[in-house]
PDB file of C-alpha atoms in Angstrom:
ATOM      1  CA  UNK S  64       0.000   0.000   0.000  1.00  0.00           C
ATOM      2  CA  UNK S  65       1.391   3.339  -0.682  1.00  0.00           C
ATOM      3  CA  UNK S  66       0.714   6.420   1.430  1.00  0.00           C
ATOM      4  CA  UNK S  67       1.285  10.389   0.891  1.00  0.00           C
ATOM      5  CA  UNK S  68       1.625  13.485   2.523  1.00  0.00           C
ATOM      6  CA  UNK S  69      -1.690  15.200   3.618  1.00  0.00           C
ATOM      7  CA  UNK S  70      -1.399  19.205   3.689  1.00  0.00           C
ATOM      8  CA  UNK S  71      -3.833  21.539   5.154  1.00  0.00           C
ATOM      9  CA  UNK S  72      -4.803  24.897   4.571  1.00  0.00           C
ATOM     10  CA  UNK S  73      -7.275  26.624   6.314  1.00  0.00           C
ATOM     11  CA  UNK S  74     -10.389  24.780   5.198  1.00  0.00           C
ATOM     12  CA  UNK S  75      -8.257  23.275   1.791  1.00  0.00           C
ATOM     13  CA  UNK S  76      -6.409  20.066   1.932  1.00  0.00           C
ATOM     14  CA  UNK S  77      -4.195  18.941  -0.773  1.00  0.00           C
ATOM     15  CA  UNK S  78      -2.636  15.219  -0.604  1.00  0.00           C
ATOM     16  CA  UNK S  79       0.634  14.461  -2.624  1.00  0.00           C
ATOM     17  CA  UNK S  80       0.440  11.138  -4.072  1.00  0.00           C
ATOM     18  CA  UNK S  81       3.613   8.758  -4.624  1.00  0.00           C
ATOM     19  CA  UNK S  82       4.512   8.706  -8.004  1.00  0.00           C
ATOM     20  CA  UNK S  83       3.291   4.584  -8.432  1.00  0.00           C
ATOM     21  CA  UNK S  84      -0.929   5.908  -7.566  1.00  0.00           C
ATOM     22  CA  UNK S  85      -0.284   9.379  -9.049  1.00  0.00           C
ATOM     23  CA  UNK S  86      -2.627  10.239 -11.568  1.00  0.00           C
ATOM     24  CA  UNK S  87      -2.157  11.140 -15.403  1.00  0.00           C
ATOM     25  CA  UNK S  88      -0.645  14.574 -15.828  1.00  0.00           C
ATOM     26  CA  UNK S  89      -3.671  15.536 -17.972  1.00  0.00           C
ATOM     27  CA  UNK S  90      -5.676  15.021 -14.901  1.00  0.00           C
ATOM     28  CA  UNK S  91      -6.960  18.670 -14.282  1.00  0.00           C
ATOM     29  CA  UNK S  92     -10.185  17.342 -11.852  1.00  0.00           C
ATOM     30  CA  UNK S  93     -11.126  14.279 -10.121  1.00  0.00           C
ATOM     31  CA  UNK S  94     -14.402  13.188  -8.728  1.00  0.00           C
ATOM     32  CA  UNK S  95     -14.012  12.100  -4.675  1.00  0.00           C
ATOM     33  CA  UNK S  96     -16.810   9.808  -3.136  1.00  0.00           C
ATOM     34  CA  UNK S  97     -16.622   9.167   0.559  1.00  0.00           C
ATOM     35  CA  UNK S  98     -17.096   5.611   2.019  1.00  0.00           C
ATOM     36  CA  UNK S  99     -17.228   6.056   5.411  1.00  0.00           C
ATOM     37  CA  UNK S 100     -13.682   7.454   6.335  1.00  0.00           C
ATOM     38  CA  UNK S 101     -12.629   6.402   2.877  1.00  0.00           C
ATOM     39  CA  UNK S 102     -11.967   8.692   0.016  1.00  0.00           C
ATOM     40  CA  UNK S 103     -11.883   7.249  -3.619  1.00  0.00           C
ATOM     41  CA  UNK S 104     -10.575   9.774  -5.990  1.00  0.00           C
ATOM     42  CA  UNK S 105     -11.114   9.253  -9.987  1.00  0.00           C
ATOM     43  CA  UNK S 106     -10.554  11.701 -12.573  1.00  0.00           C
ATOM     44  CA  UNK S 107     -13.585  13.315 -13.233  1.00  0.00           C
ATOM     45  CA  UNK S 108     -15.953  12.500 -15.793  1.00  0.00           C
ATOM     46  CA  UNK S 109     -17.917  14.885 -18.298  1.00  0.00           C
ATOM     47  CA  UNK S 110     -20.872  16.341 -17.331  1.00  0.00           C
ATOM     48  CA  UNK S 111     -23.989  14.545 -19.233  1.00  0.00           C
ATOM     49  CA  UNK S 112     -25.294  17.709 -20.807  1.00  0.00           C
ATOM     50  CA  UNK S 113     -24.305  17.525 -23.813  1.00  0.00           C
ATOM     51  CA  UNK S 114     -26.004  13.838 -24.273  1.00  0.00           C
ATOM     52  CA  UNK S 115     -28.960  14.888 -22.831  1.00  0.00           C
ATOM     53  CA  UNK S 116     -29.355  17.460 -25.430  1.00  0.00           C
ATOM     54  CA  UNK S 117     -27.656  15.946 -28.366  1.00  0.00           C
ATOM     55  CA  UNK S 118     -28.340  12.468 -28.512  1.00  0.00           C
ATOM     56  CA  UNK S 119     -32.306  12.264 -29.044  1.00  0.00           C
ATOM     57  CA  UNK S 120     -33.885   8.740 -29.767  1.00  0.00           C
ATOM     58  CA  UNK S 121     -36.602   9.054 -32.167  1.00  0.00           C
ATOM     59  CA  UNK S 122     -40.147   8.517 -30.874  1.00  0.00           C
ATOM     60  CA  UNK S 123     -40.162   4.903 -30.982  1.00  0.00           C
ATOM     61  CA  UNK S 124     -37.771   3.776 -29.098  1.00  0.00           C
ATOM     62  CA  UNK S 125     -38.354   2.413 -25.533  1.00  0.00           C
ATOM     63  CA  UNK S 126     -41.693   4.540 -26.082  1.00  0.00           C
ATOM     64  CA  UNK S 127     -43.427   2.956 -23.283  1.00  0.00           C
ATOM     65  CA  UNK S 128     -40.988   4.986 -20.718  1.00  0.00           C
ATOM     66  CA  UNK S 129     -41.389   8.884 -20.389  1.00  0.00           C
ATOM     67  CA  UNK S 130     -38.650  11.111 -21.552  1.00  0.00           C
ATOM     68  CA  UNK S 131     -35.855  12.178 -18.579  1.00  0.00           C
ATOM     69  CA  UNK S 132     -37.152  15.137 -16.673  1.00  0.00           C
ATOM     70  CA  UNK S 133     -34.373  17.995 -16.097  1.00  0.00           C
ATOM     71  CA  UNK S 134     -34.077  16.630 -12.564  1.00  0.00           C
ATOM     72  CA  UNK S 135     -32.680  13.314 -14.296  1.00  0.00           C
ATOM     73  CA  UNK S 136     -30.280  15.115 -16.251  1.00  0.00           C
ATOM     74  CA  UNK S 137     -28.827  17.251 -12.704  1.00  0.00           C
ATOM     75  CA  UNK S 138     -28.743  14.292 -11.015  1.00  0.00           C
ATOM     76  CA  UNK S 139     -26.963  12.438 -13.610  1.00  0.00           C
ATOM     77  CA  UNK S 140     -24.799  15.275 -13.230  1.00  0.00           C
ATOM     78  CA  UNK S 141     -24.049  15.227 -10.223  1.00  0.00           C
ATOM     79  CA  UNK S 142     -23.068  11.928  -9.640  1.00  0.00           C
ATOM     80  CA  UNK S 143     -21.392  11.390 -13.486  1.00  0.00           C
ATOM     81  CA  UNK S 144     -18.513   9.439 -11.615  1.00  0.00           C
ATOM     82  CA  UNK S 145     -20.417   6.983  -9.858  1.00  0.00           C
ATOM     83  CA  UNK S 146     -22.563   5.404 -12.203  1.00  0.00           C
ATOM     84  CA  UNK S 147     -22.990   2.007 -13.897  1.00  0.00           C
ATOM     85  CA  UNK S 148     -25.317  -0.116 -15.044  1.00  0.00           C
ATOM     86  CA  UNK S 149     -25.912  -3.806 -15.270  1.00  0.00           C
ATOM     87  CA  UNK S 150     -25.549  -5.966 -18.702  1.00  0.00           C
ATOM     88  CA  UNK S 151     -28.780  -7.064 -18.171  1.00  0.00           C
ATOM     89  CA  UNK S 152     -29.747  -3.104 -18.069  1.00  0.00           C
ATOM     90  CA  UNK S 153     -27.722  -2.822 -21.015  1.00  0.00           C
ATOM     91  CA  UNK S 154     -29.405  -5.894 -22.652  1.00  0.00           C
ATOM     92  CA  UNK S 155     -33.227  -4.213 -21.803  1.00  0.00           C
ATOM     93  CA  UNK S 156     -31.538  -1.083 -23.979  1.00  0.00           C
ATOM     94  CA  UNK S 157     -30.455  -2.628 -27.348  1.00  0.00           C
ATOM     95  CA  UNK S 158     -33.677  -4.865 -27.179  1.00  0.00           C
ATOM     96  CA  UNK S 159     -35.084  -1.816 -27.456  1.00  0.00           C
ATOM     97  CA  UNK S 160     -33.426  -0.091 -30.454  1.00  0.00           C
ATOM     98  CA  UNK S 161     -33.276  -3.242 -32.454  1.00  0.00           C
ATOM     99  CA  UNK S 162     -37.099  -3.003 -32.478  1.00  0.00           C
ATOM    100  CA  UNK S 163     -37.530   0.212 -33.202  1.00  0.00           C
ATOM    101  CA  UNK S 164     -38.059   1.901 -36.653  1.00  0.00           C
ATOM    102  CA  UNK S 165     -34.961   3.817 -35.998  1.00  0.00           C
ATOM    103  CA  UNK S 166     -32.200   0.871 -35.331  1.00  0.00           C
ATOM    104  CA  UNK S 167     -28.675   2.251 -36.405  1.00  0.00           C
ATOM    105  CA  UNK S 168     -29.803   5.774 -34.606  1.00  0.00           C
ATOM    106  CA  UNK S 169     -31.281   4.289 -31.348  1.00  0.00           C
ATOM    107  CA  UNK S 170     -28.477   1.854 -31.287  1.00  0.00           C
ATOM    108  CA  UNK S 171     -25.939   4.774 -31.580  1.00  0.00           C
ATOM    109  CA  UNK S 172     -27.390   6.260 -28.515  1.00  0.00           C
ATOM    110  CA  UNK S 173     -27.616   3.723 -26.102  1.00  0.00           C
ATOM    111  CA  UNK S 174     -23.950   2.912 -27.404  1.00  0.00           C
ATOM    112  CA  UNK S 175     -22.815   6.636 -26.574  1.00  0.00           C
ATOM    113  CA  UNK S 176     -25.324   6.301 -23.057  1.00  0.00           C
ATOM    114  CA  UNK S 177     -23.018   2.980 -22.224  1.00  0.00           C
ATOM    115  CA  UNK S 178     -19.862   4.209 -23.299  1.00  0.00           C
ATOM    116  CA  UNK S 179     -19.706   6.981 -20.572  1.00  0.00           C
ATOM    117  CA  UNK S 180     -20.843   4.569 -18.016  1.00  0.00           C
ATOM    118  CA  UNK S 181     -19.392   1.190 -16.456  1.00  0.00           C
ATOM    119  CA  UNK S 182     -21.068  -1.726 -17.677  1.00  0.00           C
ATOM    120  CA  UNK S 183     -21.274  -4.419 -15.085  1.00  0.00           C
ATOM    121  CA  UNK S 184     -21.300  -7.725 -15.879  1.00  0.00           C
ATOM    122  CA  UNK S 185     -24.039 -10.212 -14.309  1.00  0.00           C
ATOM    123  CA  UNK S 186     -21.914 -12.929 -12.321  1.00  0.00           C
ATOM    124  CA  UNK S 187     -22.390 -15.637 -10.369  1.00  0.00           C
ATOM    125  CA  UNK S 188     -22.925 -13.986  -6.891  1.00  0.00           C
ATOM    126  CA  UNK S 189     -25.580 -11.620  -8.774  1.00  0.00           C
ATOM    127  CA  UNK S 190     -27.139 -15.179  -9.348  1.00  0.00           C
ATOM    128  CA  UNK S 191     -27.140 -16.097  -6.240  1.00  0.00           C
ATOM    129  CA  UNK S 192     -28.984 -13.159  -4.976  1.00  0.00           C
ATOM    130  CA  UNK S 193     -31.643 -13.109  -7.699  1.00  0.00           C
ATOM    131  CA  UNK S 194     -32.557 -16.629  -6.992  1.00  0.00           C
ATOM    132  CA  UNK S 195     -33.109 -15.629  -3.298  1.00  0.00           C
ATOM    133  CA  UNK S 196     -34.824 -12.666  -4.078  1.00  0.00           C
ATOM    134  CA  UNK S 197     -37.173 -14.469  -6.305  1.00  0.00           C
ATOM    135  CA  UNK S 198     -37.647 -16.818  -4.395  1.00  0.00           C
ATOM    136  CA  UNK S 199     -38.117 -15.096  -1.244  1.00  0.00           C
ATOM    137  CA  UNK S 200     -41.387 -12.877  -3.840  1.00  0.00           C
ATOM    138  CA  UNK S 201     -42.769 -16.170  -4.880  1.00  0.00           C
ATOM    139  CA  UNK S 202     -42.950 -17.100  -0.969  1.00  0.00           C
ATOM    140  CA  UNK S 203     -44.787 -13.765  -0.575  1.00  0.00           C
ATOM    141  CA  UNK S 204     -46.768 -13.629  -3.455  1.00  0.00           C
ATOM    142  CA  UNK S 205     -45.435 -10.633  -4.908  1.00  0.00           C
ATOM    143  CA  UNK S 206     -43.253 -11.217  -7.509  1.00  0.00           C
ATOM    144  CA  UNK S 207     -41.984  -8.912 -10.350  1.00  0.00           C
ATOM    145  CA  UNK S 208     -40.781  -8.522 -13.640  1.00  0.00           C
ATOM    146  CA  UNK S 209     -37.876 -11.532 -14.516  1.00  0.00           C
ATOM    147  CA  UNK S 210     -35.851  -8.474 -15.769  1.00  0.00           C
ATOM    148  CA  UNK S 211     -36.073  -6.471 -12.813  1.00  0.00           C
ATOM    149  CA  UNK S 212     -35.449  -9.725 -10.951  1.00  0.00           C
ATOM    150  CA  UNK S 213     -31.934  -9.867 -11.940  1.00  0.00           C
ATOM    151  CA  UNK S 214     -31.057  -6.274 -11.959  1.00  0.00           C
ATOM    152  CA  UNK S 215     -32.199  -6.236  -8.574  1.00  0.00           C
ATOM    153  CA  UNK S 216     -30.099  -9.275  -7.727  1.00  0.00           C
ATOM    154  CA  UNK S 217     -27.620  -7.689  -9.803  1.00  0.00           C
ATOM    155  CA  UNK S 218     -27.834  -4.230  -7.170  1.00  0.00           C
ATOM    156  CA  UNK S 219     -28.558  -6.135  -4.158  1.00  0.00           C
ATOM    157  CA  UNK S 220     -25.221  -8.305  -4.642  1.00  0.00           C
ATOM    158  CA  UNK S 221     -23.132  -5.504  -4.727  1.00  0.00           C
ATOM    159  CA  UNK S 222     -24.549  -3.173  -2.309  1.00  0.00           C
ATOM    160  CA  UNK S 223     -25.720  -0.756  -5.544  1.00  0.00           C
ATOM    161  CA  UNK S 224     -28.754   1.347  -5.270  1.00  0.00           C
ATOM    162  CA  UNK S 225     -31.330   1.098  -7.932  1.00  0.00           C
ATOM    163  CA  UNK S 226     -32.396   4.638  -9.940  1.00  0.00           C
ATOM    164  CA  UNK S 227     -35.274   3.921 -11.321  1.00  0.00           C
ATOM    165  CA  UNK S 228     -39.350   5.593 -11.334  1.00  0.00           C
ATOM    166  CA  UNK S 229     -40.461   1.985 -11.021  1.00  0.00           C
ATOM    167  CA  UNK S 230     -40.694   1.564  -7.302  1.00  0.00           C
ATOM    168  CA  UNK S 231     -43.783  -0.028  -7.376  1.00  0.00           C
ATOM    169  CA  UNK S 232     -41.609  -3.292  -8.786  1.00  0.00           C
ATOM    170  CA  UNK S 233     -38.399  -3.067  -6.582  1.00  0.00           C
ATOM    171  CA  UNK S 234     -39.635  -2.133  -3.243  1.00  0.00           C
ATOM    172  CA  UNK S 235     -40.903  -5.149  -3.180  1.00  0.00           C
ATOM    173  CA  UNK S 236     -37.111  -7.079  -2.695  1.00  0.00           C
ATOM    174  CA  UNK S 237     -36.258  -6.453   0.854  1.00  0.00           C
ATOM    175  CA  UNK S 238     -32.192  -5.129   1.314  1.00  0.00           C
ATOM    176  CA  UNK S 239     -32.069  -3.286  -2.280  1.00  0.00           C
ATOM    177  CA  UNK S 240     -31.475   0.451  -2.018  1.00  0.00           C
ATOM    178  CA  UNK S 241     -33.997   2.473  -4.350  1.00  0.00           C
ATOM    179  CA  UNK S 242     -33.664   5.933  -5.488  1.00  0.00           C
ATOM    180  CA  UNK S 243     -36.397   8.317  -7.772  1.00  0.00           C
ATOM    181  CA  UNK S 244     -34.650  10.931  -9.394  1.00  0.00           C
ATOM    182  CA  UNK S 245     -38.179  11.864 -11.464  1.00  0.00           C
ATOM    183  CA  UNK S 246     -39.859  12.922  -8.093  1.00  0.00           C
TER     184      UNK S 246
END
């Protein structure tokens, strides 16, 4: 493990980091999330703006879901450096370009959506929680969508939270974190 110097400032603190965990010298600004009393420091991402405002699907495409609100945009902003999605996410996504009228454009934008986020792949231990969770709402009689079953799994086996406006479905799986940015 490598350590560095902390300096403080006034309020400011600056940390020099050994050369082995320095970052890139085109590094200008990072994104910090605290864990508890950890910090994890990542060069910051771009601000999702511009693909909010540039990268319309046509009408079509995933046409049963409303269009993001300007709250979903901020709060994509806001925390641009900790998102990801699962491939099963990913997989709901191109399902539903390739059956739109518009495939080559709808397909371009969920590829430039994906591309600026980290796409997590479904693993075993995701498995493992989405056959408890299913079959913990089977026991209860209040199962949901198979899809949302393994994203849910997916969250739930890495301690994600869930952004979605479709907490009717996953406040139903007891231990998964859920978050509305459309309210």
């Amino acid at each position: 493990m490598e350590q560095g110097a902390v300096f403080q400032s006034n309020r400011s603190q600056a940390i020099r980091l050994p050369k082995a965990v320095a970052l890139p010298d085109d590094v200008k600004r990072v994104d910090i999330v605290a864990v508890g009393r950890t910090r994890i420091i990542a060069p910051a991402g771009e601000a999702w703006d511009s693909w909010f405002e540039g990268a319309a699907a046509t009408p079509d495409f995933m046409s049963e879901r409303d269009q993001p609100a300007l709250q979903v945009r901020d709060a994509f902003n806001r925390h641009h450096g900790q998102l990801c999605i699962s491939s099963v996410t990913l997989m709901e996504l191109i399902y539903g370009a390739e059956k739109s009228a518009s495939q080559e454009r709808n397909l371009a934008v969920v590829e430039g959506f994906a591309a600026r986020l980290e796409v997590l792949p479904y693993d075993d231990i995701a498995a493992n929680h989405t056959g408890q969770l299913r079959a913990e709402l089977a026991r209860n009689g209040t199962p949901i969508g198979p899809y949302d079953q393994l994203i849910a799994g997916h969250a739930r086996s890495r301690g994600l939270i869930v952004v979605t406006n479709s907490r009717r479905e996953f406040d139903r799986v007891a231990g998964l974190r859920i978050e509305d940015w459309t309210i």
